[in-house]
Amino acid sequence: MDDKFIILVGDGMGDYPLDRLEGLTPLEAARTPNLDRLARIGKLGTVQTIPEGMEPGSDVANMSLLGYDPAVYHTGRGPLEAASIGVRLQPDEVAFRCNLVFLDRDGAGNIIMADYSAGHISTPEAHEIVAGLQSAVSGSPLRLYAGVSFRHLLVWQGGREEIKTTPPHDILGQLIAPYDTLSAEPVLREFTEKAARLLEGHAINMRRKEEGKCPANAVWLWGQGKAPSMPGLDRFGLHGAMISAVDLLKGIGVYAGLDPVKVQGATGYLDTNYAGKVAAALSALESGNFVFLHIEAPDEASHTGSLEKKIEAIESFDRQIVGPLVEGARKLPKTHLLVATDHFTPVSMRTHSTDAVPFLMIDDLQLSASVSGNCAGYCEKEARAAGWKVSSGEELFKIFIGAKSK
């Protein structure tokens, strides 16, 4: 296969019209000249990335965009993140996402989820903290692995996966008591209690408090599951790279047979190494024919409820990813491009929703460079107005990789 294929995902960019923006969405209000220009030369539509009855998580949505039916292949978020960091799960092992979080008390003294990311704690700080937590799993059937920033992994040998857990970003500012479902599991309860005691006096947390930052004073377990069984993308003749700061996406890439490229300085937030991701993508396209490039920042900003940061994240995606990557890709053989948001993360909700998301598809970047249509730009409204409705990410993916013959 001589053609090249690029999928660009701005995580959580989709949103609802806001009064603060005079009825515009953040995607409409943001300055996105590169996306808007592509929208005028490509095809717009909407795609349902979340199957009916499934939770609208990034694991489900991005698996869908990569051509897999989550109803068939999704077992949980934890095992995908395990694959990213090289943890091979045994059949009896259950992997949990383990967030470093900041718990606080409200005016009535009740414990609330004050920050699901411990103030987007840095990776070096987090690694030092996780090293200090290893004593909390010593002698137990648990293993703890360090990831990126606040995102880490706990593996439970012989564990149960049939436990109701809740993503911490879904309960930001809320009481945690209704969501504390691990108390019935002695092994997990003992770990979380030990972790809280160790974190209380940890030197990193003492320093963060002195600097006015959120301490990482607790762990939060969620997204558990056993290892999935997924066929590789080589069945379509595709080989290439997954580029993301997020272990979840890298893990999906591992199961799909993609190279989970590590980009120095990739943080999953506004300060990520955009140029490094573009360079990695173009390099991967020189030796392979497929790249999935994921940017997490719009989603993170949405979870905090910051409209300003969400717009900044969208504009950075356009200026520092879309523009330079398209410019570089036009020097390659026939290149197909798909731009999408995996799911909506409305600022007003601060969590994900199941809405169909806007996508933009271009069959040949080289041939379409000078074409201009009537579309106003890439946004939710224009995508809906285009009238092209795709029922699943799996269907969209197959349309996309077959675009050269359409």
Tab-separated table of C-alpha atoms in Angstrom:
chain	number	residue	atom	x	y	z
A	1	MET	CA	0.000	0.000	0.000
A	2	ASP	CA	1.719	3.202	-1.208
A	3	ASP	CA	-0.817	5.642	0.221
A	4	LYS	CA	-0.342	7.311	3.610
A	5	PHE	CA	-3.055	7.702	6.253
A	6	ILE	CA	-3.173	10.201	9.125
A	7	ILE	CA	-5.777	10.396	11.878
A	8	LEU	CA	-5.630	13.524	14.057
A	9	VAL	CA	-7.679	13.530	17.263
A	10	GLY	CA	-8.302	16.574	19.440
A	11	ASP	CA	-9.567	14.832	22.569
A	12	GLY	CA	-12.783	16.310	23.927
A	13	MET	CA	-12.924	19.285	21.532
A	14	GLY	CA	-16.661	18.825	20.905
A	15	ASP	CA	-18.932	21.020	23.014
A	16	TYR	CA	-22.289	22.809	23.247
A	17	PRO	CA	-23.170	26.442	22.393
A	18	LEU	CA	-22.383	28.725	25.334
A	19	ASP	CA	-23.961	32.022	26.371
A	20	ARG	CA	-20.490	33.304	27.266
A	21	LEU	CA	-19.579	32.867	23.586
A	22	GLU	CA	-22.834	34.382	22.300
A	23	GLY	CA	-24.168	30.987	21.295
A	24	LEU	CA	-20.958	29.630	19.782
A	25	THR	CA	-19.157	26.475	20.831
A	26	PRO	CA	-15.473	26.667	21.850
A	27	LEU	CA	-14.577	25.025	18.525
A	28	GLU	CA	-16.471	27.760	16.657
A	29	ALA	CA	-15.049	30.568	18.779
A	30	ALA	CA	-11.426	29.410	18.607
A	31	ARG	CA	-9.139	30.732	15.869
A	32	THR	CA	-8.539	27.635	13.712
A	33	PRO	CA	-7.471	28.810	10.245
A	34	ASN	CA	-5.816	25.507	9.351
A	35	LEU	CA	-8.801	23.357	10.277
A	36	ASP	CA	-11.182	25.781	8.572
A	37	ARG	CA	-9.138	25.722	5.367
A	38	LEU	CA	-9.137	21.921	5.414
A	39	ALA	CA	-12.897	21.909	5.978
A	40	ARG	CA	-13.346	23.893	2.760
A	41	ILE	CA	-11.376	21.346	0.740
A	42	GLY	CA	-12.584	18.161	2.411
A	43	LYS	CA	-15.765	16.418	3.486
A	44	LEU	CA	-17.472	17.028	6.819
A	45	GLY	CA	-19.787	14.757	8.755
A	46	THR	CA	-20.642	13.360	12.159
A	47	VAL	CA	-19.828	9.955	13.615
A	48	GLN	CA	-21.204	8.078	16.620
A	49	THR	CA	-18.069	6.909	18.421
A	50	ILE	CA	-19.861	5.695	21.553
A	51	PRO	CA	-22.015	2.581	21.037
A	52	GLU	CA	-25.401	2.633	22.708
A	53	GLY	CA	-25.217	1.608	26.343
A	54	MET	CA	-21.455	2.155	26.721
A	55	GLU	CA	-19.738	4.828	28.817
A	56	PRO	CA	-18.423	7.773	26.776
A	57	GLY	CA	-14.790	7.351	27.731
A	58	SER	CA	-11.684	8.077	25.683
A	59	ASP	CA	-10.913	4.361	25.690
A	60	VAL	CA	-14.209	3.496	23.982
A	61	ALA	CA	-14.178	6.499	21.624
A	62	ASN	CA	-10.593	6.182	20.392
A	63	MET	CA	-10.841	2.422	20.008
A	64	SER	CA	-13.853	3.146	17.811
A	65	LEU	CA	-11.987	5.737	15.712
A	66	LEU	CA	-9.185	3.206	15.193
A	67	GLY	CA	-11.646	0.810	13.610
A	68	TYR	CA	-12.568	-1.491	16.495
A	69	ASP	CA	-16.067	-2.150	17.771
A	70	PRO	CA	-15.811	-1.391	21.512
A	71	ALA	CA	-18.817	-3.605	22.207
A	72	VAL	CA	-16.674	-6.520	20.997
A	73	TYR	CA	-13.125	-5.612	22.050
A	74	HIS	CA	-13.331	-3.262	25.037
A	75	THR	CA	-12.633	-4.862	28.432
A	76	GLY	CA	-11.592	-1.789	30.422
A	77	ARG	CA	-9.195	1.127	30.429
A	78	GLY	CA	-6.637	-0.371	32.809
A	79	PRO	CA	-5.456	-3.202	30.542
A	80	LEU	CA	-4.898	-0.786	27.669
A	81	GLU	CA	-2.684	1.375	29.852
A	82	ALA	CA	-0.867	-1.745	31.040
A	83	ALA	CA	0.076	-2.578	27.447
A	84	SER	CA	1.477	0.926	26.968
A	85	ILE	CA	4.004	0.588	29.755
A	86	GLY	CA	4.973	-2.957	28.814
A	87	VAL	CA	2.975	-4.827	31.458
A	88	ARG	CA	1.821	-8.152	30.065
A	89	LEU	CA	-1.298	-9.227	31.936
A	90	GLN	CA	-1.822	-12.861	32.860
A	91	PRO	CA	-5.325	-14.340	32.353
A	92	ASP	CA	-6.155	-14.006	36.069
A	93	GLU	CA	-4.914	-10.418	36.440
A	94	VAL	CA	-7.044	-7.275	36.514
A	95	ALA	CA	-5.520	-3.876	35.726
A	96	PHE	CA	-6.843	-0.655	37.270
A	97	ARG	CA	-6.105	2.930	36.335
A	98	CYS	CA	-4.626	4.503	39.474
A	99	ASN	CA	-4.948	8.300	39.633
A	100	LEU	CA	-3.031	10.481	42.034
A	101	VAL	CA	-5.753	12.857	43.255
A	102	PHE	CA	-6.323	15.656	45.744
A	103	LEU	CA	-9.130	15.073	48.228
A	104	ASP	CA	-10.328	17.971	50.367
A	105	ARG	CA	-13.217	18.754	52.729
A	106	ASP	CA	-16.201	20.987	52.061
A	107	GLY	CA	-17.727	23.441	54.538
A	108	ALA	CA	-19.567	20.613	56.280
A	109	GLY	CA	-16.417	18.532	56.670
A	110	ASN	CA	-17.294	16.005	53.978
A	111	ILE	CA	-14.553	14.660	51.710
A	112	ILE	CA	-14.800	15.833	48.091
A	113	MET	CA	-12.879	15.169	44.870
A	114	ALA	CA	-11.050	18.502	44.749
A	115	ASP	CA	-8.717	17.673	41.846
A	116	TYR	CA	-8.657	14.457	39.784
A	117	SER	CA	-5.065	15.139	38.649
A	118	ALA	CA	-3.417	16.469	41.830
A	119	GLY	CA	-2.902	19.767	40.032
A	120	HIS	CA	-1.545	18.021	36.919
A	121	ILE	CA	1.393	16.870	38.969
A	122	SER	CA	4.624	16.553	36.981
A	123	THR	CA	5.862	13.153	35.895
A	124	PRO	CA	9.145	13.335	37.889
A	125	GLU	CA	7.209	14.232	41.053
A	126	ALA	CA	4.681	11.479	40.396
A	127	HIS	CA	7.379	8.860	39.842
A	128	GLU	CA	8.968	9.750	43.174
A	129	ILE	CA	5.573	9.425	44.858
A	130	VAL	CA	4.805	6.073	43.215
A	131	ALA	CA	8.204	4.801	44.335
A	132	GLY	CA	7.239	5.773	47.870
A	133	LEU	CA	3.947	3.884	47.564
A	134	GLN	CA	5.554	0.550	46.697
A	135	SER	CA	5.549	-0.415	50.393
A	136	ALA	CA	1.736	-0.196	50.314
A	137	VAL	CA	1.571	-3.183	47.930
A	138	SER	CA	4.419	-5.190	49.425
A	139	GLY	CA	3.348	-8.691	50.387
A	140	SER	CA	-0.012	-8.369	48.649
A	141	PRO	CA	-1.340	-9.637	45.283
A	142	LEU	CA	-1.030	-6.066	43.959
A	143	ARG	CA	1.629	-4.474	41.763
A	144	LEU	CA	1.967	-0.723	41.202
A	145	TYR	CA	3.493	0.814	38.067
A	146	ALA	CA	4.370	4.442	37.329
A	147	GLY	CA	2.888	6.156	34.284
A	148	VAL	CA	2.725	9.799	33.167
A	149	SER	CA	1.782	12.723	35.426
A	150	PHE	CA	-1.212	11.680	37.563
A	151	ARG	CA	-1.982	8.521	35.528
A	152	HIS	CA	-0.638	5.225	36.949
A	153	LEU	CA	-1.456	1.524	37.009
A	154	LEU	CA	-2.370	-1.057	39.641
A	155	VAL	CA	-2.494	-4.780	38.776
A	156	TRP	CA	-4.410	-7.225	41.000
A	157	GLN	CA	-3.538	-10.891	40.618
A	158	GLY	CA	-6.632	-13.046	41.021
A	159	GLY	CA	-8.734	-9.912	41.300
A	160	ARG	CA	-12.354	-9.197	40.468
A	161	GLU	CA	-13.250	-7.016	37.513
A	162	GLU	CA	-16.990	-6.895	38.254
A	163	ILE	CA	-16.743	-3.814	40.447
A	164	LYS	CA	-18.529	-0.536	39.769
A	165	THR	CA	-15.939	2.233	39.648
A	166	THR	CA	-16.184	5.898	38.643
A	167	PRO	CA	-13.640	8.083	36.825
A	168	PRO	CA	-12.502	10.824	39.231
A	169	HIS	CA	-12.935	13.516	36.570
A	170	ASP	CA	-16.657	12.678	36.533
A	171	ILE	CA	-17.099	13.669	40.180
A	172	LEU	CA	-14.940	16.786	40.405
A	173	GLY	CA	-16.156	18.917	43.319
A	174	GLN	CA	-18.548	16.201	44.493
A	175	LEU	CA	-18.671	14.076	47.651
A	176	ILE	CA	-16.696	10.879	47.163
A	177	ALA	CA	-18.714	8.749	49.616
A	178	PRO	CA	-21.387	7.664	47.063
A	179	TYR	CA	-18.629	6.486	44.705
A	180	ASP	CA	-16.436	4.685	47.228
A	181	THR	CA	-17.181	1.172	45.968
A	182	LEU	CA	-13.855	-0.413	46.932
A	183	SER	CA	-14.565	-0.674	50.660
A	184	ALA	CA	-16.056	-4.128	50.085
A	185	GLU	CA	-12.737	-5.329	48.617
A	186	PRO	CA	-10.314	-5.763	51.576
A	187	VAL	CA	-7.173	-5.902	49.403
A	188	LEU	CA	-7.995	-2.668	47.577
A	189	ARG	CA	-9.263	-0.915	50.702
A	190	GLU	CA	-6.059	-1.719	52.566
A	191	PHE	CA	-3.969	-0.371	49.681
A	192	THR	CA	-5.873	2.925	49.415
A	193	GLU	CA	-5.746	3.456	53.178
A	194	LYS	CA	-1.997	2.739	53.347
A	195	ALA	CA	-1.424	5.020	50.374
A	196	ALA	CA	-3.289	7.901	52.029
A	197	ARG	CA	-1.158	7.596	55.172
A	198	LEU	CA	2.075	7.520	53.177
A	199	LEU	CA	1.047	10.464	51.014
A	200	GLU	CA	0.052	12.661	53.917
A	201	GLY	CA	3.627	13.320	54.938
A	202	HIS	CA	5.434	12.751	51.662
A	203	ALA	CA	8.166	15.300	50.951
A	204	ILE	CA	6.809	16.031	47.471
A	205	ASN	CA	3.420	16.917	48.929
A	206	MET	CA	4.965	19.074	51.640
A	207	ARG	CA	6.814	21.035	48.986
A	208	ARG	CA	3.753	21.318	46.722
A	209	LYS	CA	1.681	22.726	49.586
A	210	GLU	CA	4.399	25.269	50.361
A	211	GLU	CA	4.285	26.323	46.695
A	212	GLY	CA	0.483	26.679	46.804
A	213	LYS	CA	-0.095	23.595	44.637
A	214	CYS	CA	-2.492	20.684	45.147
A	215	PRO	CA	-0.904	17.789	47.022
A	216	ALA	CA	-1.367	14.250	45.734
A	217	ASN	CA	-2.904	13.022	48.978
A	218	ALA	CA	-4.844	9.973	47.753
A	219	VAL	CA	-5.097	7.330	45.033
A	220	TRP	CA	-8.278	6.623	43.063
A	221	LEU	CA	-8.814	3.285	41.299
A	222	TRP	CA	-11.069	2.892	38.259
A	223	GLY	CA	-11.331	1.586	34.669
A	224	GLN	CA	-10.439	-1.997	35.564
A	225	GLY	CA	-10.403	-4.948	33.193
A	226	LYS	CA	-8.561	-7.970	31.876
A	227	ALA	CA	-6.430	-8.110	28.737
A	228	PRO	CA	-8.456	-7.794	25.506
A	229	SER	CA	-7.891	-9.796	22.342
A	230	MET	CA	-7.710	-7.471	19.322
A	231	PRO	CA	-6.615	-8.185	15.724
A	232	GLY	CA	-3.841	-5.983	14.366
A	233	LEU	CA	-4.208	-3.273	11.724
A	234	ASP	CA	-1.805	-5.212	9.533
A	235	ARG	CA	-4.909	-7.077	8.352
A	236	PHE	CA	-5.615	-3.888	6.374
A	237	GLY	CA	-2.006	-3.509	5.247
A	238	LEU	CA	-1.460	-0.686	7.741
A	239	HIS	CA	1.681	-0.259	9.824
A	240	GLY	CA	2.925	2.810	11.609
A	241	ALA	CA	2.712	4.704	14.883
A	242	MET	CA	0.503	5.814	17.743
A	243	ILE	CA	1.605	9.220	19.011
A	244	SER	CA	0.131	10.382	22.304
A	245	ALA	CA	1.223	11.451	25.773
A	246	VAL	CA	-1.480	9.237	27.253
A	247	ASP	CA	-0.771	5.606	28.152
A	248	LEU	CA	-4.359	4.698	27.302
A	249	LEU	CA	-3.880	5.643	23.640
A	250	LYS	CA	-0.458	4.027	23.457
A	251	GLY	CA	-1.974	0.834	24.841
A	252	ILE	CA	-4.680	0.806	22.188
A	253	GLY	CA	-1.888	1.266	19.675
A	254	VAL	CA	0.060	-1.690	21.079
A	255	TYR	CA	-2.937	-4.001	20.729
A	256	ALA	CA	-3.519	-2.642	17.209
A	257	GLY	CA	0.080	-3.450	16.243
A	258	LEU	CA	1.262	0.181	16.088
A	259	ASP	CA	4.527	1.517	17.472
A	260	PRO	CA	3.730	3.535	20.647
A	261	VAL	CA	6.171	6.361	19.995
A	262	LYS	CA	7.608	8.114	23.041
A	263	VAL	CA	7.976	11.870	22.487
A	264	GLN	CA	10.138	13.705	25.011
A	265	GLY	CA	8.197	16.480	26.709
A	266	ALA	CA	4.769	15.073	25.804
A	267	THR	CA	2.664	15.823	28.887
A	268	GLY	CA	-0.970	15.451	27.854
A	269	TYR	CA	-1.649	19.098	28.695
A	270	LEU	CA	-1.174	22.613	27.307
A	271	ASP	CA	2.584	22.443	27.791
A	272	THR	CA	3.045	19.310	25.694
A	273	ASN	CA	5.745	19.043	23.027
A	274	TYR	CA	3.665	19.765	19.928
A	275	ALA	CA	6.655	20.116	17.590
A	276	GLY	CA	8.060	16.811	18.799
A	277	LYS	CA	4.779	15.058	18.035
A	278	VAL	CA	4.678	16.478	14.507
A	279	ALA	CA	8.283	15.445	13.884
A	280	ALA	CA	7.554	11.937	15.195
A	281	ALA	CA	4.495	11.646	12.941
A	282	LEU	CA	6.336	12.697	9.800
A	283	SER	CA	9.209	10.370	10.642
A	284	ALA	CA	6.796	7.473	11.129
A	285	LEU	CA	5.190	8.185	7.766
A	286	GLU	CA	8.568	7.946	6.055
A	287	SER	CA	8.943	4.309	7.116
A	288	GLY	CA	5.271	3.345	7.517
A	289	ASN	CA	1.906	4.283	6.049
A	290	PHE	CA	-0.256	5.100	9.074
A	291	VAL	CA	-0.186	7.534	11.998
A	292	PHE	CA	-2.725	8.148	14.747
A	293	LEU	CA	-1.811	11.410	16.497
A	294	HIS	CA	-3.719	12.287	19.661
A	295	ILE	CA	-3.779	15.563	21.630
A	296	GLU	CA	-5.202	15.379	25.160
A	297	ALA	CA	-5.199	19.058	26.206
A	298	PRO	CA	-8.743	20.094	25.118
A	299	ASP	CA	-10.210	17.281	27.198
A	300	GLU	CA	-8.139	18.137	30.265
A	301	ALA	CA	-9.178	21.783	30.049
A	302	SER	CA	-12.826	20.758	29.732
A	303	HIS	CA	-12.650	18.586	32.828
A	304	THR	CA	-11.453	21.566	34.850
A	305	GLY	CA	-14.314	23.673	33.493
A	306	SER	CA	-11.945	26.254	32.005
A	307	LEU	CA	-13.374	27.735	28.813
A	308	GLU	CA	-10.291	29.885	28.288
A	309	LYS	CA	-7.910	26.926	28.505
A	310	LYS	CA	-10.126	24.831	26.229
A	311	ILE	CA	-10.023	27.510	23.534
A	312	GLU	CA	-6.271	27.822	24.022
A	313	ALA	CA	-5.914	24.046	23.641
A	314	ILE	CA	-7.991	23.992	20.438
A	315	GLU	CA	-6.001	26.870	18.955
A	316	SER	CA	-2.717	25.154	19.842
A	317	PHE	CA	-3.968	21.957	18.183
A	318	ASP	CA	-4.721	23.925	15.020
A	319	ARG	CA	-1.572	26.065	14.981
A	320	GLN	CA	1.038	23.642	16.281
A	321	ILE	CA	-0.260	20.276	15.065
A	322	VAL	CA	-2.636	20.614	12.106
A	323	GLY	CA	-0.759	23.368	10.250
A	324	PRO	CA	2.791	21.987	10.335
A	325	LEU	CA	1.758	18.335	9.970
A	326	VAL	CA	-0.327	19.000	6.864
A	327	GLU	CA	2.480	21.092	5.390
A	328	GLY	CA	4.950	18.261	5.951
A	329	ALA	CA	2.561	15.564	4.747
A	330	ARG	CA	2.048	17.309	1.405
A	331	LYS	CA	5.635	16.366	0.548
A	332	LEU	CA	4.804	12.662	0.911
A	333	PRO	CA	3.055	10.321	-1.551
A	334	LYS	CA	-0.737	10.416	-1.714
A	335	THR	CA	-1.854	11.177	1.834
A	336	HIS	CA	-5.334	10.778	3.318
A	337	LEU	CA	-6.336	12.787	6.389
A	338	LEU	CA	-9.046	12.273	9.009
A	339	VAL	CA	-9.530	14.884	11.753
A	340	ALA	CA	-11.962	14.220	14.586
A	341	THR	CA	-12.737	14.743	18.214
A	342	ASP	CA	-13.208	11.438	19.980
A	343	HIS	CA	-16.155	12.574	22.116
A	344	PHE	CA	-17.743	15.744	23.432
A	345	THR	CA	-16.419	17.031	26.753
A	346	PRO	CA	-18.709	20.005	27.382
A	347	VAL	CA	-17.172	22.637	29.647
A	348	SER	CA	-20.583	23.035	31.280
A	349	MET	CA	-20.612	19.338	32.266
A	350	ARG	CA	-16.875	18.858	32.924
A	351	THR	CA	-17.247	15.260	31.755
A	352	HIS	CA	-17.856	13.287	28.553
A	353	SER	CA	-21.119	12.963	26.660
A	354	THR	CA	-22.355	10.511	24.030
A	355	ASP	CA	-23.069	13.050	21.253
A	356	ALA	CA	-22.056	12.227	17.679
A	357	VAL	CA	-18.794	14.063	16.967
A	358	PRO	CA	-17.679	16.169	13.976
A	359	PHE	CA	-15.101	14.760	11.594
A	360	LEU	CA	-13.257	16.063	8.549
A	361	MET	CA	-11.940	13.784	5.808
A	362	ILE	CA	-9.631	14.598	2.902
A	363	ASP	CA	-8.888	12.008	0.242
A	364	ASP	CA	-5.638	13.495	-1.077
A	365	LEU	CA	-3.840	16.395	0.600
A	366	GLN	CA	-1.703	17.027	-2.476
A	367	LEU	CA	-4.546	17.311	-4.989
A	368	SER	CA	-6.864	19.276	-2.695
A	369	ALA	CA	-4.407	22.002	-1.707
A	370	SER	CA	-5.935	24.653	-3.976
A	371	VAL	CA	-9.595	23.595	-3.884
A	372	SER	CA	-12.017	25.852	-1.993
A	373	GLY	CA	-15.606	25.100	-1.024
A	374	ASN	CA	-18.400	26.985	0.695
A	375	CYS	CA	-18.056	25.466	4.168
A	376	ALA	CA	-17.455	28.057	6.902
A	377	GLY	CA	-15.075	25.846	8.838
A	378	TYR	CA	-14.601	22.814	11.055
A	379	CYS	CA	-17.116	22.800	13.904
A	380	GLU	CA	-20.099	20.894	15.264
A	381	LYS	CA	-22.716	22.961	13.402
A	382	GLU	CA	-21.048	22.722	10.000
A	383	ALA	CA	-20.510	18.985	10.424
A	384	ARG	CA	-24.175	18.419	11.213
A	385	ALA	CA	-25.249	20.651	8.333
A	386	ALA	CA	-23.179	18.573	5.907
A	387	GLY	CA	-25.658	15.747	6.447
A	388	TRP	CA	-23.145	12.877	6.334
A	389	LYS	CA	-23.926	10.691	9.359
A	390	VAL	CA	-21.737	7.669	10.043
A	391	SER	CA	-23.136	5.198	12.552
A	392	SER	CA	-19.859	4.076	14.146
A	393	GLY	CA	-16.160	4.781	14.318
A	394	GLU	CA	-15.524	1.318	12.909
A	395	GLU	CA	-17.534	2.188	9.804
A	396	LEU	CA	-15.798	5.567	9.439
A	397	PHE	CA	-12.374	3.953	9.702
A	398	LYS	CA	-13.157	1.503	6.926
A	399	ILE	CA	-14.465	4.314	4.732
A	400	PHE	CA	-11.302	6.284	5.457
A	401	ILE	CA	-8.761	3.602	4.629
A	402	GLY	CA	-10.720	2.741	1.505
A	403	ALA	CA	-10.907	6.410	0.471
A	404	LYS	CA	-8.398	5.991	-2.356
A	405	SER	CA	-10.880	3.830	-4.263
A	406	LYS	CA	-13.939	5.976	-3.532
